[in-house]
Amino acid sequence: MARIIVVTSGKGGVGKTTTSAAISMGLAKKGHKTVVIDFDVGLRNLDLIMGCERRVVYDIINVINGEASLNQALIRDKNCNLLSILPASQTRNKDALTQEGVGKILEELSKDFKYIVCDSPAGIEQGAHLAMYFADDAFIVTNPEVSSVRDSDRILGLLSSKSRRAERNEEPIKEFLLLSRYSPERVKSGEMLSLDDVQEILSLHLLGVIPESKSVLTASNSGTPVILDEKSDAGQAYSDIVARYLGENRPHRFIDDKTGFFRKLFGGK
Amino acid sequence: MTINSHSFPAVEFKSSSFSVPVLSLASNDLVLIEQLLNEKIKLAPEFFKNSPVVIDLHEVNKKQFVLDFKDAVMVVRKAGLFVIGIRSGNEFQQSQAIELGIPVNTAPTSEIKEIKIDSKNKQIKAPDDSEFIASDSTTVMITKPIRSGQRIYSHGDLIVLAQVGAGAEILAEGNIHVYGSLRGRALAGVQGNTEARIFCSDLQAELISIAGNYKISDDIQGAISNTPIQIYLQKNTLIIKPIVY
């Protein structure tokens, strides 16, 4: 049986798609057959971040409507052949997603894949609801600022009440916190909520802190998941996150201001 | 005057069903029956006043007690009820019924539902779409954080061992206890219980209310956070006080 992971946040622009791309690539690189699904029908972006936008023929809505088979719609990633992408439709809206259709797709994918990563759209409407409905694990992507934290709190409430596991009274969805765009310097100067502030409200299992990094934007624009940039701090943060999710014990990084002595001395950034 | 038979029929038979209480007798001791009947009626005099009733003799006849139906009817009528039928009577009892002008129903007694008489006034339940609703007057215990947008309702007391997020709402007809931070809204005594109290270890609530008297966070500010406090109602004013040991 596959493990279904939803990457969600409530708020937009916090890094859900970046995270979905990075962790699905990370899981595949670790040797697990993984598929990542874009649920953001109408505002599809995952294909761009994954660098496969030129190869999209069919999408998830075509599959739901029976206009294409799942195999026709799946795109094999060019960097890693264990990773597939199921893109969203750009011409439709989220109401085209049906619970039955999504359920069928996930069931079929479960036979072939070890991990199914669902990239949720922002908001709490149909798209977001269906992305989380079937999930086993939830990655809550949160930025260290109040509105993002509150939206995450709201999403956590929905996860515990409006999911299949909740409706069937099964073991609840496992929730993990991914704190993204974190800048220890700005936390220090009081411009940003600290990890402790966020945890005081959310009290979740922390999977990792992703530092604010230029490499994320560069990676997005070039269509390669940032996890492949092994030299970048964000890439390393995502590698840690995947490893921790798979059960490895890695110490948390990027939480404290670790501007080194020499860097300070020579004014490096 | 002629009857206009075209516009409407003056007489028409229609089938319709009614719900009528059935008085099931299991003894032929009329003194005892009268006594028990009066006790029952005392519980809800308005409900039984001039109420129609069907007398069921199944139990009596099963036990082969000899019961004079006419006498039984007199007892029931004396209690202020109208006997409108007999069920499961024997031949003699049925003929007695016909004599008294009481219709006979020979259908087998299959579906007798017990009518429970609630001596208490019925309470209007608070309209809600809350996620958890406890059965009457029991305590609801929540061990996981209550997230923004969630709503918890308890017909009795509510105990929350975790935090209550901003934008969450907890309601109880009784007391509320919160052992994590209380950031959302907490409403105790929502059915008007002015004795209800709110207890919490860290008050940062958006709103607190007891029996409809409320304070919003602006009014609470300056009050003590991070100390155990209790909130109660005194002369329609909410009092927020630290719990002193």
mmCIF file of N, CA, C and O in Angstrom, chain A residues 194-249:
data_model
loop_
_atom_site.group_PDB
_atom_site.id
_atom_site.type_symbol
_atom_site.label_atom_id
_atom_site.label_comp_id
_atom_site.label_asym_id
_atom_site.label_seq_id
_atom_site.Cartn_x
_atom_site.Cartn_y
_atom_site.Cartn_z
ATOM 1 N N SER A 194 9.526 33.325 15.947
ATOM 2 C CA SER A 194 10.532 32.278 16.117
ATOM 3 C C SER A 194 9.868 30.908 16.031
ATOM 4 O O SER A 194 8.641 30.799 16.081
ATOM 5 N N LEU A 195 10.685 29.901 15.922
ATOM 6 C CA LEU A 195 10.169 28.528 15.896
ATOM 7 C C LEU A 195 9.334 28.253 17.151
ATOM 8 O O LEU A 195 8.261 27.650 17.077
ATOM 9 N N ASP A 196 9.813 28.757 18.285
ATOM 10 C CA ASP A 196 9.074 28.538 19.532
ATOM 11 C C ASP A 196 7.704 29.209 19.505
ATOM 12 O O ASP A 196 6.716 28.657 19.973
ATOM 13 N N ASP A 197 7.666 30.431 18.942
ATOM 14 C CA ASP A 197 6.378 31.132 18.829
ATOM 15 C C ASP A 197 5.395 30.309 18.014
ATOM 16 O O ASP A 197 4.228 30.165 18.365
ATOM 17 N N VAL A 198 5.884 29.786 16.886
ATOM 18 C CA VAL A 198 5.021 29.014 16.003
ATOM 19 C C VAL A 198 4.559 27.737 16.697
ATOM 20 O O VAL A 198 3.383 27.382 16.675
ATOM 21 N N GLN A 199 5.507 27.083 17.364
ATOM 22 C CA GLN A 199 5.178 25.820 18.026
ATOM 23 C C GLN A 199 4.244 26.011 19.210
ATOM 24 O O GLN A 199 3.477 25.111 19.553
ATOM 25 N N GLU A 200 4.293 27.200 19.804
ATOM 26 C CA GLU A 200 3.392 27.466 20.921
ATOM 27 C C GLU A 200 1.942 27.395 20.441
ATOM 28 O O GLU A 200 1.050 26.974 21.166
ATOM 29 N N ILE A 201 1.733 27.819 19.209
ATOM 30 C CA ILE A 201 0.366 27.809 18.682
ATOM 31 C C ILE A 201 0.036 26.467 18.032
ATOM 32 O O ILE A 201 -1.044 25.924 18.221
ATOM 33 N N LEU A 202 0.966 25.918 17.264
ATOM 34 C CA LEU A 202 0.640 24.715 16.500
ATOM 35 C C LEU A 202 0.955 23.423 17.236
ATOM 36 O O LEU A 202 0.282 22.417 17.040
ATOM 37 N N SER A 203 1.946 23.447 18.084
ATOM 38 C CA SER A 203 2.472 22.246 18.760
ATOM 39 C C SER A 203 2.398 20.982 17.910
ATOM 40 O O SER A 203 1.590 20.102 18.152
ATOM 41 N N LEU A 204 3.240 20.950 16.902
ATOM 42 C CA LEU A 204 3.288 19.824 15.973
ATOM 43 C C LEU A 204 4.654 19.169 16.017
ATOM 44 O O LEU A 204 5.606 19.747 16.533
ATOM 45 N N HIS A 205 4.725 17.990 15.427
ATOM 46 C CA HIS A 205 6.026 17.351 15.274
ATOM 47 C C HIS A 205 6.799 18.076 14.183
ATOM 48 O O HIS A 205 6.345 18.134 13.038
ATOM 49 N N LEU A 206 7.948 18.647 14.516
ATOM 50 C CA LEU A 206 8.722 19.419 13.539
ATOM 51 C C LEU A 206 9.555 18.491 12.670
ATOM 52 O O LEU A 206 10.382 17.729 13.161
ATOM 53 N N LEU A 207 9.310 18.588 11.363
ATOM 54 C CA LEU A 207 10.071 17.762 10.436
ATOM 55 C C LEU A 207 11.294 18.508 9.930
ATOM 56 O O LEU A 207 12.288 17.890 9.549
ATOM 57 N N GLY A 208 11.215 19.831 9.925
ATOM 58 C CA GLY A 208 12.386 20.580 9.511
ATOM 59 C C GLY A 208 12.095 22.047 9.303
ATOM 60 O O GLY A 208 10.952 22.454 9.119
ATOM 61 N N VAL A 209 13.187 22.819 9.382
ATOM 62 C CA VAL A 209 13.096 24.253 9.117
ATOM 63 C C VAL A 209 13.825 24.522 7.810
ATOM 64 O O VAL A 209 14.961 24.075 7.621
ATOM 65 N N ILE A 210 13.151 25.189 6.879
ATOM 66 C CA ILE A 210 13.776 25.504 5.598
ATOM 67 C C ILE A 210 14.142 26.983 5.617
ATOM 68 O O ILE A 210 13.265 27.844 5.774
ATOM 69 N N PRO A 211 15.429 27.300 5.498
ATOM 70 C CA PRO A 211 15.812 28.711 5.590
ATOM 71 C C PRO A 211 15.387 29.494 4.346
ATOM 72 O O PRO A 211 15.250 28.929 3.265
ATOM 73 N N GLU A 212 15.151 30.753 4.556
ATOM 74 C CA GLU A 212 14.917 31.653 3.425
ATOM 75 C C GLU A 212 16.167 31.597 2.556
ATOM 76 O O GLU A 212 17.280 31.749 3.055
ATOM 77 N N SER A 213 15.992 31.355 1.266
ATOM 78 C CA SER A 213 17.184 31.126 0.456
ATOM 79 C C SER A 213 16.951 31.560 -0.978
ATOM 80 O O SER A 213 15.871 31.337 -1.542
ATOM 81 N N LYS A 214 17.977 32.158 -1.546
ATOM 82 C CA LYS A 214 17.884 32.574 -2.948
ATOM 83 C C LYS A 214 17.823 31.368 -3.873
ATOM 84 O O LYS A 214 17.312 31.433 -4.980
ATOM 85 N N SER A 215 18.387 30.275 -3.388
ATOM 86 C CA SER A 215 18.468 29.091 -4.245
ATOM 87 C C SER A 215 17.079 28.557 -4.610
ATOM 88 O O SER A 215 16.904 27.922 -5.642
ATOM 89 N N VAL A 216 16.061 28.842 -3.760
ATOM 90 C CA VAL A 216 14.709 28.357 -4.044
ATOM 91 C C VAL A 216 14.178 29.004 -5.323
ATOM 92 O O VAL A 216 13.659 28.331 -6.207
ATOM 93 N N LEU A 217 14.353 30.317 -5.403
ATOM 94 C CA LEU A 217 13.866 31.030 -6.578
ATOM 95 C C LEU A 217 14.626 30.597 -7.839
ATOM 96 O O LEU A 217 14.030 30.357 -8.885
ATOM 97 N N THR A 218 15.924 30.476 -7.707
ATOM 98 C CA THR A 218 16.740 30.037 -8.838
ATOM 99 C C THR A 218 16.290 28.657 -9.320
ATOM 100 O O THR A 218 16.124 28.438 -10.523
ATOM 101 N N ALA A 219 16.084 27.763 -8.363
ATOM 102 C CA ALA A 219 15.691 26.403 -8.712
ATOM 103 C C ALA A 219 14.326 26.403 -9.394
ATOM 104 O O ALA A 219 14.124 25.741 -10.414
ATOM 105 N N SER A 220 13.363 27.179 -8.845
ATOM 106 C CA SER A 220 12.030 27.241 -9.428
ATOM 107 C C SER A 220 12.091 27.733 -10.863
ATOM 108 O O SER A 220 11.480 27.162 -11.762
ATOM 109 N N ASN A 221 12.856 28.810 -11.056
ATOM 110 C CA ASN A 221 12.909 29.387 -12.392
ATOM 111 C C ASN A 221 13.555 28.456 -13.403
ATOM 112 O O ASN A 221 13.233 28.490 -14.591
ATOM 113 N N SER A 222 14.468 27.618 -12.918
ATOM 114 C CA SER A 222 15.143 26.723 -13.866
ATOM 115 C C SER A 222 14.432 25.379 -13.989
ATOM 116 O O SER A 222 14.834 24.538 -14.783
ATOM 117 N N GLY A 223 13.391 25.195 -13.187
ATOM 118 C CA GLY A 223 12.620 23.955 -13.294
ATOM 119 C C GLY A 223 13.319 22.722 -12.742
ATOM 120 O O GLY A 223 13.112 21.624 -13.228
ATOM 121 N N THR A 224 14.153 22.913 -11.729
ATOM 122 C CA THR A 224 14.738 21.753 -11.058
ATOM 123 C C THR A 224 14.418 21.857 -9.570
ATOM 124 O O THR A 224 14.690 22.890 -8.969
ATOM 125 N N PRO A 225 13.844 20.822 -8.990
ATOM 126 C CA PRO A 225 13.535 20.889 -7.562
ATOM 127 C C PRO A 225 14.776 21.252 -6.759
ATOM 128 O O PRO A 225 15.868 20.754 -7.040
ATOM 129 N N VAL A 226 14.595 22.122 -5.772
ATOM 130 C CA VAL A 226 15.729 22.703 -5.056
ATOM 131 C C VAL A 226 16.535 21.640 -4.312
ATOM 132 O O VAL A 226 17.720 21.831 -4.026
ATOM 133 N N ILE A 227 15.938 20.502 -4.046
ATOM 134 C CA ILE A 227 16.636 19.443 -3.315
ATOM 135 C C ILE A 227 17.832 18.916 -4.121
ATOM 136 O O ILE A 227 18.789 18.364 -3.566
ATOM 137 N N LEU A 228 17.779 19.113 -5.438
ATOM 138 C CA LEU A 228 18.883 18.648 -6.282
ATOM 139 C C LEU A 228 20.104 19.567 -6.176
ATOM 140 O O LEU A 228 21.211 19.200 -6.567
ATOM 141 N N ASP A 229 19.880 20.772 -5.670
ATOM 142 C CA ASP A 229 20.990 21.701 -5.455
ATOM 143 C C ASP A 229 21.593 21.399 -4.089
ATOM 144 O O ASP A 229 21.235 21.984 -3.069
ATOM 145 N N GLU A 230 22.523 20.453 -4.099
ATOM 146 C CA GLU A 230 23.007 19.931 -2.819
ATOM 147 C C GLU A 230 23.847 20.930 -2.038
ATOM 148 O O GLU A 230 24.062 20.778 -0.838
ATOM 149 N N LYS A 231 24.335 21.947 -2.737
ATOM 150 C CA LYS A 231 25.164 22.934 -2.039
ATOM 151 C C LYS A 231 24.325 23.966 -1.310
ATOM 152 O O LYS A 231 24.777 24.614 -0.385
ATOM 153 N N SER A 232 23.074 24.124 -1.751
ATOM 154 C CA SER A 232 22.249 25.180 -1.147
ATOM 155 C C SER A 232 21.717 24.741 0.212
ATOM 156 O O SER A 232 21.479 23.557 0.464
ATOM 157 N N ASP A 233 21.529 25.752 1.092
ATOM 158 C CA ASP A 233 21.004 25.438 2.421
ATOM 159 C C ASP A 233 19.581 24.879 2.330
ATOM 160 O O ASP A 233 19.224 23.930 3.042
ATOM 161 N N ALA A 234 18.758 25.458 1.442
ATOM 162 C CA ALA A 234 17.382 24.976 1.316
ATOM 163 C C ALA A 234 17.363 23.534 0.817
ATOM 164 O O ALA A 234 16.588 22.704 1.304
ATOM 165 N N GLY A 235 18.235 23.242 -0.144
ATOM 166 C CA GLY A 235 18.324 21.878 -0.663
ATOM 167 C C GLY A 235 18.688 20.890 0.427
ATOM 168 O O GLY A 235 18.089 19.821 0.563
ATOM 169 N N GLN A 236 19.666 21.293 1.260
ATOM 170 C CA GLN A 236 20.074 20.421 2.373
ATOM 171 C C GLN A 236 18.952 20.261 3.393
ATOM 172 O O GLN A 236 18.743 19.179 3.938
ATOM 173 N N ALA A 237 18.230 21.368 3.611
ATOM 174 C CA ALA A 237 17.122 21.304 4.568
ATOM 175 C C ALA A 237 16.088 20.282 4.105
ATOM 176 O O ALA A 237 15.583 19.488 4.899
ATOM 177 N N TYR A 238 15.779 20.298 2.819
ATOM 178 C CA TYR A 238 14.797 19.338 2.297
ATOM 179 C C TYR A 238 15.337 17.904 2.354
ATOM 180 O O TYR A 238 14.585 16.967 2.635
ATOM 181 N N SER A 239 16.635 17.728 2.103
ATOM 182 C CA SER A 239 17.228 16.385 2.224
ATOM 183 C C SER A 239 17.066 15.861 3.642
ATOM 184 O O SER A 239 16.708 14.697 3.860
ATOM 185 N N ASP A 240 17.325 16.773 4.611
ATOM 186 C CA ASP A 240 17.139 16.389 6.017
ATOM 187 C C ASP A 240 15.695 15.977 6.281
ATOM 188 O O ASP A 240 15.431 14.988 6.973
ATOM 189 N N ILE A 241 14.782 16.772 5.737
ATOM 190 C CA ILE A 241 13.351 16.524 5.983
ATOM 191 C C ILE A 241 12.946 15.145 5.461
ATOM 192 O O ILE A 241 12.288 14.366 6.162
ATOM 193 N N VAL A 242 13.389 14.837 4.247
ATOM 194 C CA VAL A 242 13.046 13.531 3.671
ATOM 195 C C VAL A 242 13.647 12.414 4.519
ATOM 196 O O VAL A 242 12.975 11.431 4.847
ATOM 197 N N ALA A 243 14.899 12.607 4.919
ATOM 198 C CA ALA A 243 15.565 11.580 5.729
ATOM 199 C C ALA A 243 14.847 11.383 7.057
ATOM 200 O O ALA A 243 14.623 10.257 7.507
ATOM 201 N N ARG A 244 14.457 12.504 7.688
ATOM 202 C CA ARG A 244 13.743 12.397 8.972
ATOM 203 C C ARG A 244 12.396 11.713 8.778
ATOM 204 O O ARG A 244 11.984 10.893 9.597
ATOM 205 N N TYR A 245 11.734 12.052 7.695
ATOM 206 C CA TYR A 245 10.424 11.436 7.436
ATOM 207 C C TYR A 245 10.576 9.920 7.281
ATOM 208 O O TYR A 245 9.727 9.150 7.733
ATOM 209 N N LEU A 246 11.692 9.512 6.672
ATOM 210 C CA LEU A 246 11.914 8.080 6.461
ATOM 211 C C LEU A 246 12.492 7.401 7.701
ATOM 212 O O LEU A 246 12.827 6.225 7.670
ATOM 213 N N GLY A 247 12.643 8.160 8.773
ATOM 214 C CA GLY A 247 13.018 7.540 10.033
ATOM 215 C C GLY A 247 14.443 7.779 10.478
ATOM 216 O O GLY A 247 14.848 7.315 11.536
ATOM 217 N N GLU A 248 15.232 8.487 9.669
ATOM 218 C CA GLU A 248 16.608 8.794 10.086
ATOM 219 C C GLU A 248 16.584 9.847 11.179
ATOM 220 O O GLU A 248 15.683 10.673 11.241
ATOM 221 N N ASN A 249 17.591 9.803 12.009
ATOM 222 C CA ASN A 249 17.670 10.775 13.087
ATOM 223 C C ASN A 249 18.715 11.835 12.744
ATOM 224 O O ASN A 249 19.916 11.599 12.861
#
